[in-house]
Amino acid sequence: MKAESRSFDRLAAVYGALEWLAFGSGLETARFWHLESLRGCRRVLILGEGDGRYLARLVRRFPEMVVKCLDGSAAMLERAAARLTEAERRRVVFLHGDARTTEFGAEEFDAVVTLFFLDCFTGADARSVVERAGRALRPTARWVWADFAIPARGWRRRRAELWVGGLYVFFRWWTGLGARRLPPSETLLREAGWTMRLEKSAQAGLLRSAVYERG
């Protein structure tokens, strides 16, 4: 959960430590579940990368890949760039901006990656991000998505509601995050024409990741 907000700069230096305190290695593991699904992609768009852990592993795993990396926090982008060698940075375009308003071009990328990012938006804004990013992707593109989720019933649902509710309170306090609840991200992807090909979940359904393709 990363706020699309300048005030998120305040947490950039300690974000990794806070994540570990809250979830141990859970989010770190979920972040990389479907890394290999990007094999063969030459141009990739990452929205809301954060402090660059995913970006660094991605560019080292696939040395022919070129990446455009957008984040709403300049401090996070600085930390992401610092993880890369000079040669690796030449394959990455860092973009400081808001995913709700940034134009990425038409049918330019082979894949888009949104990891614990769409949860920062209201349902309407998440829909706008999905549509805007979709216009920047080739017809055969992939969408790698990971986020928090609320299971359908039982103690797992109650546990997830408590965790997610607490996270929204924390990020609203520290960053001014406008969202109050998880948007229906997977529903929005399906409505936009994306079909799930791979999925995985952990921590009793609280953490979820999937790979989508068009059609």
JSON list of C-alpha atoms in Angstrom, two decimals:
[
{"chain": "A", "resi": 1, "resn": "MET", "atom": "CA", "xyz": [0.00, 0.00, 0.00]},
{"chain": "A", "resi": 2, "resn": "LYS", "atom": "CA", "xyz": [1.82, 3.08, -1.27]},
{"chain": "A", "resi": 3, "resn": "ALA", "atom": "CA", "xyz": [0.17, 6.46, -1.39]},
{"chain": "A", "resi": 4, "resn": "GLU", "atom": "CA", "xyz": [0.10, 8.45, -4.62]},
{"chain": "A", "resi": 5, "resn": "SER", "atom": "CA", "xyz": [1.05, 11.52, -2.63]},
{"chain": "A", "resi": 6, "resn": "ARG", "atom": "CA", "xyz": [4.04, 13.80, -2.06]},
{"chain": "A", "resi": 7, "resn": "SER", "atom": "CA", "xyz": [3.67, 13.32, 1.69]},
{"chain": "A", "resi": 8, "resn": "PHE", "atom": "CA", "xyz": [4.66, 9.69, 1.19]},
{"chain": "A", "resi": 9, "resn": "ASP", "atom": "CA", "xyz": [8.21, 11.05, 0.93]},
{"chain": "A", "resi": 10, "resn": "ARG", "atom": "CA", "xyz": [8.13, 11.12, 4.74]},
{"chain": "A", "resi": 11, "resn": "LEU", "atom": "CA", "xyz": [8.08, 7.31, 4.86]},
{"chain": "A", "resi": 12, "resn": "ALA", "atom": "CA", "xyz": [10.51, 6.54, 2.05]},
{"chain": "A", "resi": 13, "resn": "ALA", "atom": "CA", "xyz": [13.53, 5.92, 4.28]},
{"chain": "A", "resi": 14, "resn": "VAL", "atom": "CA", "xyz": [11.71, 3.56, 6.64]},
{"chain": "A", "resi": 15, "resn": "TYR", "atom": "CA", "xyz": [9.14, 1.91, 4.36]},
{"chain": "A", "resi": 16, "resn": "GLY", "atom": "CA", "xyz": [11.03, -1.37, 4.07]},
{"chain": "A", "resi": 17, "resn": "ALA", "atom": "CA", "xyz": [11.49, -1.63, 7.82]},
{"chain": "A", "resi": 18, "resn": "LEU", "atom": "CA", "xyz": [7.81, -0.87, 8.49]},
{"chain": "A", "resi": 19, "resn": "GLU", "atom": "CA", "xyz": [6.78, -3.48, 5.95]},
{"chain": "A", "resi": 20, "resn": "TRP", "atom": "CA", "xyz": [8.97, -6.09, 7.64]},
{"chain": "A", "resi": 21, "resn": "LEU", "atom": "CA", "xyz": [7.64, -5.26, 11.10]},
{"chain": "A", "resi": 22, "resn": "ALA", "atom": "CA", "xyz": [4.05, -5.64, 9.90]},
{"chain": "A", "resi": 23, "resn": "PHE", "atom": "CA", "xyz": [4.32, -8.64, 7.59]},
{"chain": "A", "resi": 24, "resn": "GLY", "atom": "CA", "xyz": [7.76, -10.16, 7.93]},
{"chain": "A", "resi": 25, "resn": "SER", "atom": "CA", "xyz": [8.83, -11.43, 4.53]},
{"chain": "A", "resi": 26, "resn": "GLY", "atom": "CA", "xyz": [5.22, -11.82, 3.33]},
{"chain": "A", "resi": 27, "resn": "LEU", "atom": "CA", "xyz": [4.97, -8.76, 1.10]},
{"chain": "A", "resi": 28, "resn": "GLU", "atom": "CA", "xyz": [8.51, -9.23, -0.16]},
{"chain": "A", "resi": 29, "resn": "THR", "atom": "CA", "xyz": [7.68, -12.79, -1.20]},
{"chain": "A", "resi": 30, "resn": "ALA", "atom": "CA", "xyz": [4.36, -11.83, -2.80]},
{"chain": "A", "resi": 31, "resn": "ARG", "atom": "CA", "xyz": [6.08, -9.07, -4.75]},
{"chain": "A", "resi": 32, "resn": "PHE", "atom": "CA", "xyz": [8.16, -11.60, -6.68]},
{"chain": "A", "resi": 33, "resn": "TRP", "atom": "CA", "xyz": [5.70, -14.47, -7.09]},
{"chain": "A", "resi": 34, "resn": "HIS", "atom": "CA", "xyz": [5.18, -13.85, -10.80]},
{"chain": "A", "resi": 35, "resn": "LEU", "atom": "CA", "xyz": [8.44, -12.22, -11.81]},
{"chain": "A", "resi": 36, "resn": "GLU", "atom": "CA", "xyz": [9.15, -14.96, -14.35]},
{"chain": "A", "resi": 37, "resn": "SER", "atom": "CA", "xyz": [5.88, -14.22, -16.15]},
{"chain": "A", "resi": 38, "resn": "LEU", "atom": "CA", "xyz": [7.63, -11.15, -17.59]},
{"chain": "A", "resi": 39, "resn": "ARG", "atom": "CA", "xyz": [10.17, -13.24, -19.47]},
{"chain": "A", "resi": 40, "resn": "GLY", "atom": "CA", "xyz": [10.20, -12.17, -23.12]},
{"chain": "A", "resi": 41, "resn": "CYS", "atom": "CA", "xyz": [8.84, -8.67, -22.40]},
{"chain": "A", "resi": 42, "resn": "ARG", "atom": "CA", "xyz": [11.08, -5.95, -23.83]},
{"chain": "A", "resi": 43, "resn": "ARG", "atom": "CA", "xyz": [9.29, -2.85, -22.54]},
{"chain": "A", "resi": 44, "resn": "VAL", "atom": "CA", "xyz": [7.60, -2.84, -19.12]},
{"chain": "A", "resi": 45, "resn": "LEU", "atom": "CA", "xyz": [5.66, -0.15, -17.26]},
{"chain": "A", "resi": 46, "resn": "ILE", "atom": "CA", "xyz": [5.79, -0.20, -13.45]},
{"chain": "A", "resi": 47, "resn": "LEU", "atom": "CA", "xyz": [3.26, 1.93, -11.59]},
{"chain": "A", "resi": 48, "resn": "GLY", "atom": "CA", "xyz": [3.90, 2.77, -7.94]},
{"chain": "A", "resi": 49, "resn": "GLU", "atom": "CA", "xyz": [7.23, 0.98, -7.65]},
{"chain": "A", "resi": 50, "resn": "GLY", "atom": "CA", "xyz": [8.15, 2.40, -4.24]},
{"chain": "A", "resi": 51, "resn": "ASP", "atom": "CA", "xyz": [11.71, 1.95, -3.03]},
{"chain": "A", "resi": 52, "resn": "GLY", "atom": "CA", "xyz": [12.92, -0.10, -5.98]},
{"chain": "A", "resi": 53, "resn": "ARG", "atom": "CA", "xyz": [13.33, -3.64, -4.68]},
{"chain": "A", "resi": 54, "resn": "TYR", "atom": "CA", "xyz": [11.22, -5.12, -7.46]},
{"chain": "A", "resi": 55, "resn": "LEU", "atom": "CA", "xyz": [12.76, -2.91, -10.13]},
{"chain": "A", "resi": 56, "resn": "ALA", "atom": "CA", "xyz": [16.31, -3.90, -9.16]},
{"chain": "A", "resi": 57, "resn": "ARG", "atom": "CA", "xyz": [15.60, -7.62, -9.35]},
{"chain": "A", "resi": 58, "resn": "LEU", "atom": "CA", "xyz": [13.65, -7.23, -12.58]},
{"chain": "A", "resi": 59, "resn": "VAL", "atom": "CA", "xyz": [16.35, -5.43, -14.56]},
{"chain": "A", "resi": 60, "resn": "ARG", "atom": "CA", "xyz": [19.02, -7.85, -13.32]},
{"chain": "A", "resi": 61, "resn": "ARG", "atom": "CA", "xyz": [16.92, -10.88, -14.18]},
{"chain": "A", "resi": 62, "resn": "PHE", "atom": "CA", "xyz": [16.16, -9.63, -17.70]},
{"chain": "A", "resi": 63, "resn": "PRO", "atom": "CA", "xyz": [19.13, -7.61, -18.99]},
{"chain": "A", "resi": 64, "resn": "GLU", "atom": "CA", "xyz": [17.46, -6.78, -22.33]},
{"chain": "A", "resi": 65, "resn": "MET", "atom": "CA", "xyz": [14.41, -5.20, -20.71]},
{"chain": "A", "resi": 66, "resn": "VAL", "atom": "CA", "xyz": [13.67, -1.46, -20.76]},
{"chain": "A", "resi": 67, "resn": "VAL", "atom": "CA", "xyz": [11.46, -0.12, -17.97]},
{"chain": "A", "resi": 68, "resn": "LYS", "atom": "CA", "xyz": [9.44, 3.01, -17.35]},
{"chain": "A", "resi": 69, "resn": "CYS", "atom": "CA", "xyz": [8.90, 3.43, -13.61]},
{"chain": "A", "resi": 70, "resn": "LEU", "atom": "CA", "xyz": [6.32, 5.88, -12.27]},
{"chain": "A", "resi": 71, "resn": "ASP", "atom": "CA", "xyz": [5.81, 6.83, -8.64]},
{"chain": "A", "resi": 72, "resn": "GLY", "atom": "CA", "xyz": [4.10, 9.71, -6.88]},
{"chain": "A", "resi": 73, "resn": "SER", "atom": "CA", "xyz": [7.00, 10.07, -4.41]},
{"chain": "A", "resi": 74, "resn": "ALA", "atom": "CA", "xyz": [10.23, 11.70, -5.54]},
{"chain": "A", "resi": 75, "resn": "ALA", "atom": "CA", "xyz": [12.02, 10.29, -2.49]},
{"chain": "A", "resi": 76, "resn": "MET", "atom": "CA", "xyz": [10.95, 6.77, -3.41]},
{"chain": "A", "resi": 77, "resn": "LEU", "atom": "CA", "xyz": [12.22, 7.22, -6.96]},
{"chain": "A", "resi": 78, "resn": "GLU", "atom": "CA", "xyz": [15.57, 8.40, -5.61]},
{"chain": "A", "resi": 79, "resn": "ARG", "atom": "CA", "xyz": [15.86, 5.28, -3.47]},
{"chain": "A", "resi": 80, "resn": "ALA", "atom": "CA", "xyz": [14.88, 3.09, -6.41]},
{"chain": "A", "resi": 81, "resn": "ALA", "atom": "CA", "xyz": [17.51, 4.66, -8.65]},
{"chain": "A", "resi": 82, "resn": "ALA", "atom": "CA", "xyz": [20.17, 4.25, -5.95]},
{"chain": "A", "resi": 83, "resn": "ARG", "atom": "CA", "xyz": [19.69, 0.47, -6.02]},
{"chain": "A", "resi": 84, "resn": "LEU", "atom": "CA", "xyz": [20.80, 0.28, -9.66]},
{"chain": "A", "resi": 85, "resn": "THR", "atom": "CA", "xyz": [24.19, 0.38, -11.29]},
{"chain": "A", "resi": 86, "resn": "GLU", "atom": "CA", "xyz": [24.91, 3.10, -13.82]},
{"chain": "A", "resi": 87, "resn": "ALA", "atom": "CA", "xyz": [24.40, 0.63, -16.67]},
{"chain": "A", "resi": 88, "resn": "GLU", "atom": "CA", "xyz": [21.08, -0.52, -15.23]},
{"chain": "A", "resi": 89, "resn": "ARG", "atom": "CA", "xyz": [19.84, 3.05, -14.82]},
{"chain": "A", "resi": 90, "resn": "ARG", "atom": "CA", "xyz": [20.33, 3.60, -18.54]},
{"chain": "A", "resi": 91, "resn": "ARG", "atom": "CA", "xyz": [17.56, 1.05, -19.14]},
{"chain": "A", "resi": 92, "resn": "VAL", "atom": "CA", "xyz": [15.10, 2.74, -16.79]},
{"chain": "A", "resi": 93, "resn": "VAL", "atom": "CA", "xyz": [13.07, 5.92, -17.24]},
{"chain": "A", "resi": 94, "resn": "PHE", "atom": "CA", "xyz": [12.00, 7.30, -13.86]},
{"chain": "A", "resi": 95, "resn": "LEU", "atom": "CA", "xyz": [8.83, 9.34, -13.95]},
{"chain": "A", "resi": 96, "resn": "HIS", "atom": "CA", "xyz": [7.53, 11.37, -11.00]},
{"chain": "A", "resi": 97, "resn": "GLY", "atom": "CA", "xyz": [3.80, 11.74, -11.48]},
{"chain": "A", "resi": 98, "resn": "ASP", "atom": "CA", "xyz": [0.25, 10.70, -10.76]},
{"chain": "A", "resi": 99, "resn": "ALA", "atom": "CA", "xyz": [-1.00, 7.54, -12.48]},
{"chain": "A", "resi": 100, "resn": "ARG", "atom": "CA", "xyz": [-4.47, 9.08, -12.67]},
{"chain": "A", "resi": 101, "resn": "THR", "atom": "CA", "xyz": [-3.33, 11.85, -15.00]},
{"chain": "A", "resi": 102, "resn": "THR", "atom": "CA", "xyz": [-0.11, 10.67, -16.69]},
{"chain": "A", "resi": 103, "resn": "GLU", "atom": "CA", "xyz": [-0.30, 9.64, -20.34]},
{"chain": "A", "resi": 104, "resn": "PHE", "atom": "CA", "xyz": [1.98, 6.75, -21.26]},
{"chain": "A", "resi": 105, "resn": "GLY", "atom": "CA", "xyz": [1.51, 6.53, -25.03]},
{"chain": "A", "resi": 106, "resn": "ALA", "atom": "CA", "xyz": [-0.48, 4.06, -27.12]},
{"chain": "A", "resi": 107, "resn": "GLU", "atom": "CA", "xyz": [0.34, 0.33, -27.34]},
{"chain": "A", "resi": 108, "resn": "GLU", "atom": "CA", "xyz": [3.91, 0.91, -26.25]},
{"chain": "A", "resi": 109, "resn": "PHE", "atom": "CA", "xyz": [4.52, -1.66, -23.48]},
{"chain": "A", "resi": 110, "resn": "ASP", "atom": "CA", "xyz": [4.56, -5.44, -23.33]},
{"chain": "A", "resi": 111, "resn": "ALA", "atom": "CA", "xyz": [3.47, -5.50, -19.69]},
{"chain": "A", "resi": 112, "resn": "VAL", "atom": "CA", "xyz": [2.40, -3.38, -16.75]},
{"chain": "A", "resi": 113, "resn": "VAL", "atom": "CA", "xyz": [3.18, -4.13, -13.10]},
{"chain": "A", "resi": 114, "resn": "THR", "atom": "CA", "xyz": [1.07, -2.85, -10.19]},
{"chain": "A", "resi": 115, "resn": "LEU", "atom": "CA", "xyz": [2.21, -4.27, -6.84]},
{"chain": "A", "resi": 116, "resn": "PHE", "atom": "CA", "xyz": [0.32, -3.11, -3.76]},
{"chain": "A", "resi": 117, "resn": "PHE", "atom": "CA", "xyz": [-0.57, 0.03, -5.68]},
{"chain": "A", "resi": 118, "resn": "LEU", "atom": "CA", "xyz": [-4.20, 0.05, -6.82]},
{"chain": "A", "resi": 119, "resn": "ASP", "atom": "CA", "xyz": [-5.23, -0.15, -3.16]},
{"chain": "A", "resi": 120, "resn": "CYS", "atom": "CA", "xyz": [-4.23, 3.51, -2.89]},
{"chain": "A", "resi": 121, "resn": "PHE", "atom": "CA", "xyz": [-7.20, 4.61, -4.99]},
{"chain": "A", "resi": 122, "resn": "THR", "atom": "CA", "xyz": [-10.93, 4.85, -4.73]},
{"chain": "A", "resi": 123, "resn": "GLY", "atom": "CA", "xyz": [-12.88, 2.56, -7.04]},
{"chain": "A", "resi": 124, "resn": "ALA", "atom": "CA", "xyz": [-13.41, 5.35, -9.56]},
{"chain": "A", "resi": 125, "resn": "ASP", "atom": "CA", "xyz": [-9.75, 6.35, -9.57]},
{"chain": "A", "resi": 126, "resn": "ALA", "atom": "CA", "xyz": [-8.58, 2.74, -9.80]},
{"chain": "A", "resi": 127, "resn": "ARG", "atom": "CA", "xyz": [-10.83, 2.30, -12.85]},
{"chain": "A", "resi": 128, "resn": "SER", "atom": "CA", "xyz": [-9.22, 5.37, -14.41]},
{"chain": "A", "resi": 129, "resn": "VAL", "atom": "CA", "xyz": [-5.72, 3.98, -13.78]},
{"chain": "A", "resi": 130, "resn": "VAL", "atom": "CA", "xyz": [-6.67, 0.60, -15.30]},
{"chain": "A", "resi": 131, "resn": "GLU", "atom": "CA", "xyz": [-8.11, 2.26, -18.39]},
{"chain": "A", "resi": 132, "resn": "ARG", "atom": "CA", "xyz": [-5.24, 4.72, -18.80]},
{"chain": "A", "resi": 133, "resn": "ALA", "atom": "CA", "xyz": [-2.56, 2.06, -18.40]},
{"chain": "A", "resi": 134, "resn": "GLY", "atom": "CA", "xyz": [-4.46, -0.27, -20.72]},
{"chain": "A", "resi": 135, "resn": "ARG", "atom": "CA", "xyz": [-4.21, 2.23, -23.57]},
{"chain": "A", "resi": 136, "resn": "ALA", "atom": "CA", "xyz": [-0.41, 2.14, -23.25]},
{"chain": "A", "resi": 137, "resn": "LEU", "atom": "CA", "xyz": [-0.19, -1.64, -23.72]},
{"chain": "A", "resi": 138, "resn": "ARG", "atom": "CA", "xyz": [0.17, -3.81, -26.78]},
{"chain": "A", "resi": 139, "resn": "PRO", "atom": "CA", "xyz": [-2.73, -6.17, -27.60]},
{"chain": "A", "resi": 140, "resn": "THR", "atom": "CA", "xyz": [-0.75, -9.20, -26.32]},
{"chain": "A", "resi": 141, "resn": "ALA", "atom": "CA", "xyz": [0.39, -7.51, -23.10]},
{"chain": "A", "resi": 142, "resn": "ARG", "atom": "CA", "xyz": [0.38, -8.93, -19.57]},
{"chain": "A", "resi": 143, "resn": "TRP", "atom": "CA", "xyz": [-0.68, -7.31, -16.32]},
{"chain": "A", "resi": 144, "resn": "VAL", "atom": "CA", "xyz": [1.14, -8.44, -13.17]},
{"chain": "A", "resi": 145, "resn": "TRP", "atom": "CA", "xyz": [-0.90, -7.45, -10.14]},
{"chain": "A", "resi": 146, "resn": "ALA", "atom": "CA", "xyz": [-0.51, -7.98, -6.39]},
{"chain": "A", "resi": 147, "resn": "ASP", "atom": "CA", "xyz": [-2.44, -6.49, -3.52]},
{"chain": "A", "resi": 148, "resn": "PHE", "atom": "CA", "xyz": [-4.27, -7.04, -0.28]},
{"chain": "A", "resi": 149, "resn": "ALA", "atom": "CA", "xyz": [-7.56, -8.92, -0.48]},
{"chain": "A", "resi": 150, "resn": "ILE", "atom": "CA", "xyz": [-10.59, -9.63, 1.69]},
{"chain": "A", "resi": 151, "resn": "PRO", "atom": "CA", "xyz": [-11.62, -13.32, 1.71]},
{"chain": "A", "resi": 152, "resn": "ALA", "atom": "CA", "xyz": [-15.30, -14.11, 1.28]},
{"chain": "A", "resi": 153, "resn": "ARG", "atom": "CA", "xyz": [-16.18, -15.35, 4.76]},
{"chain": "A", "resi": 154, "resn": "GLY", "atom": "CA", "xyz": [-15.21, -16.60, 8.17]},
{"chain": "A", "resi": 155, "resn": "TRP", "atom": "CA", "xyz": [-12.27, -15.76, 10.38]},
{"chain": "A", "resi": 156, "resn": "ARG", "atom": "CA", "xyz": [-10.07, -15.10, 7.35]},
{"chain": "A", "resi": 157, "resn": "ARG", "atom": "CA", "xyz": [-12.40, -12.33, 6.26]},
{"chain": "A", "resi": 158, "resn": "ARG", "atom": "CA", "xyz": [-12.48, -10.77, 9.73]},
{"chain": "A", "resi": 159, "resn": "ARG", "atom": "CA", "xyz": [-8.70, -10.95, 10.05]},
{"chain": "A", "resi": 160, "resn": "ALA", "atom": "CA", "xyz": [-8.19, -9.31, 6.65]},
{"chain": "A", "resi": 161, "resn": "GLU", "atom": "CA", "xyz": [-10.71, -6.57, 7.44]},
{"chain": "A", "resi": 162, "resn": "LEU", "atom": "CA", "xyz": [-8.82, -5.70, 10.62]},
{"chain": "A", "resi": 163, "resn": "TRP", "atom": "CA", "xyz": [-5.46, -5.63, 8.88]},
{"chain": "A", "resi": 164, "resn": "VAL", "atom": "CA", "xyz": [-6.62, -3.63, 5.89]},
{"chain": "A", "resi": 165, "resn": "GLY", "atom": "CA", "xyz": [-8.63, -1.22, 8.02]},
{"chain": "A", "resi": 166, "resn": "GLY", "atom": "CA", "xyz": [-5.58, -0.54, 10.17]},
{"chain": "A", "resi": 167, "resn": "LEU", "atom": "CA", "xyz": [-3.39, 0.05, 7.14]},
{"chain": "A", "resi": 168, "resn": "TYR", "atom": "CA", "xyz": [-5.80, 2.60, 5.72]},
{"chain": "A", "resi": 169, "resn": "VAL", "atom": "CA", "xyz": [-5.87, 4.46, 9.05]},
{"chain": "A", "resi": 170, "resn": "PHE", "atom": "CA", "xyz": [-2.07, 4.52, 9.16]},
{"chain": "A", "resi": 171, "resn": "PHE", "atom": "CA", "xyz": [-1.54, 5.71, 5.60]},
{"chain": "A", "resi": 172, "resn": "ARG", "atom": "CA", "xyz": [-4.35, 8.24, 5.81]},
{"chain": "A", "resi": 173, "resn": "TRP", "atom": "CA", "xyz": [-2.65, 9.71, 8.88]},
{"chain": "A", "resi": 174, "resn": "TRP", "atom": "CA", "xyz": [0.86, 9.78, 7.42]},
{"chain": "A", "resi": 175, "resn": "THR", "atom": "CA", "xyz": [0.19, 10.55, 3.76]},
{"chain": "A", "resi": 176, "resn": "GLY", "atom": "CA", "xyz": [-3.30, 11.98, 3.41]},
{"chain": "A", "resi": 177, "resn": "LEU", "atom": "CA", "xyz": [-4.41, 8.95, 1.41]},
{"chain": "A", "resi": 178, "resn": "GLY", "atom": "CA", "xyz": [-7.92, 9.54, 0.13]},
{"chain": "A", "resi": 179, "resn": "ALA", "atom": "CA", "xyz": [-9.05, 5.91, -0.23]},
{"chain": "A", "resi": 180, "resn": "ARG", "atom": "CA", "xyz": [-10.88, 4.30, 2.68]},
{"chain": "A", "resi": 181, "resn": "ARG", "atom": "CA", "xyz": [-11.31, 0.72, 1.41]},
{"chain": "A", "resi": 182, "resn": "LEU", "atom": "CA", "xyz": [-9.92, -1.65, -1.19]},
{"chain": "A", "resi": 183, "resn": "PRO", "atom": "CA", "xyz": [-11.15, -0.95, -4.72]},
{"chain": "A", "resi": 184, "resn": "PRO", "atom": "CA", "xyz": [-12.50, -3.95, -6.68]},
{"chain": "A", "resi": 185, "resn": "SER", "atom": "CA", "xyz": [-9.25, -4.19, -8.64]},
{"chain": "A", "resi": 186, "resn": "GLU", "atom": "CA", "xyz": [-9.74, -7.66, -10.10]},
{"chain": "A", "resi": 187, "resn": "THR", "atom": "CA", "xyz": [-13.29, -6.87, -11.13]},
{"chain": "A", "resi": 188, "resn": "LEU", "atom": "CA", "xyz": [-12.05, -3.71, -12.82]},
{"chain": "A", "resi": 189, "resn": "LEU", "atom": "CA", "xyz": [-9.41, -5.68, -14.71]},
{"chain": "A", "resi": 190, "resn": "ARG", "atom": "CA", "xyz": [-11.96, -8.24, -15.88]},
{"chain": "A", "resi": 191, "resn": "GLU", "atom": "CA", "xyz": [-14.36, -5.51, -16.98]},
{"chain": "A", "resi": 192, "resn": "ALA", "atom": "CA", "xyz": [-11.52, -3.93, -18.97]},
{"chain": "A", "resi": 193, "resn": "GLY", "atom": "CA", "xyz": [-11.04, -7.17, -20.91]},
{"chain": "A", "resi": 194, "resn": "TRP", "atom": "CA", "xyz": [-8.28, -8.85, -18.89]},
{"chain": "A", "resi": 195, "resn": "THR", "atom": "CA", "xyz": [-8.34, -12.60, -18.21]},
{"chain": "A", "resi": 196, "resn": "MET", "atom": "CA", "xyz": [-6.52, -14.15, -15.26]},
{"chain": "A", "resi": 197, "resn": "ARG", "atom": "CA", "xyz": [-3.94, -16.79, -16.21]},
{"chain": "A", "resi": 198, "resn": "LEU", "atom": "CA", "xyz": [-2.07, -17.33, -12.93]},
{"chain": "A", "resi": 199, "resn": "GLU", "atom": "CA", "xyz": [-2.93, -16.63, -9.29]},
{"chain": "A", "resi": 200, "resn": "LYS", "atom": "CA", "xyz": [-1.51, -17.18, -5.84]},
{"chain": "A", "resi": 201, "resn": "SER", "atom": "CA", "xyz": [-2.43, -16.13, -2.31]},
{"chain": "A", "resi": 202, "resn": "ALA", "atom": "CA", "xyz": [-0.92, -16.28, 1.18]},
{"chain": "A", "resi": 203, "resn": "GLN", "atom": "CA", "xyz": [-1.48, -15.27, 4.79]},
{"chain": "A", "resi": 204, "resn": "ALA", "atom": "CA", "xyz": [-5.00, -16.74, 4.88]},
{"chain": "A", "resi": 205, "resn": "GLY", "atom": "CA", "xyz": [-5.99, -14.87, 1.72]},
{"chain": "A", "resi": 206, "resn": "LEU", "atom": "CA", "xyz": [-4.80, -11.43, 2.85]},
{"chain": "A", "resi": 207, "resn": "LEU", "atom": "CA", "xyz": [-2.09, -11.27, 0.17]},
{"chain": "A", "resi": 208, "resn": "ARG", "atom": "CA", "xyz": [-2.97, -12.05, -3.41]},
{"chain": "A", "resi": 209, "resn": "SER", "atom": "CA", "xyz": [-1.21, -11.87, -6.78]},
{"chain": "A", "resi": 210, "resn": "ALA", "atom": "CA", "xyz": [-2.24, -12.69, -10.33]},
{"chain": "A", "resi": 211, "resn": "VAL", "atom": "CA", "xyz": [-1.12, -12.45, -13.93]},
{"chain": "A", "resi": 212, "resn": "TYR", "atom": "CA", "xyz": [-3.66, -11.22, -16.46]},
{"chain": "A", "resi": 213, "resn": "GLU", "atom": "CA", "xyz": [-3.66, -11.26, -20.24]},
{"chain": "A", "resi": 214, "resn": "ARG", "atom": "CA", "xyz": [-6.01, -9.59, -22.67]},
{"chain": "A", "resi": 215, "resn": "GLY", "atom": "CA", "xyz": [-8.85, -11.63, -24.05]}
]
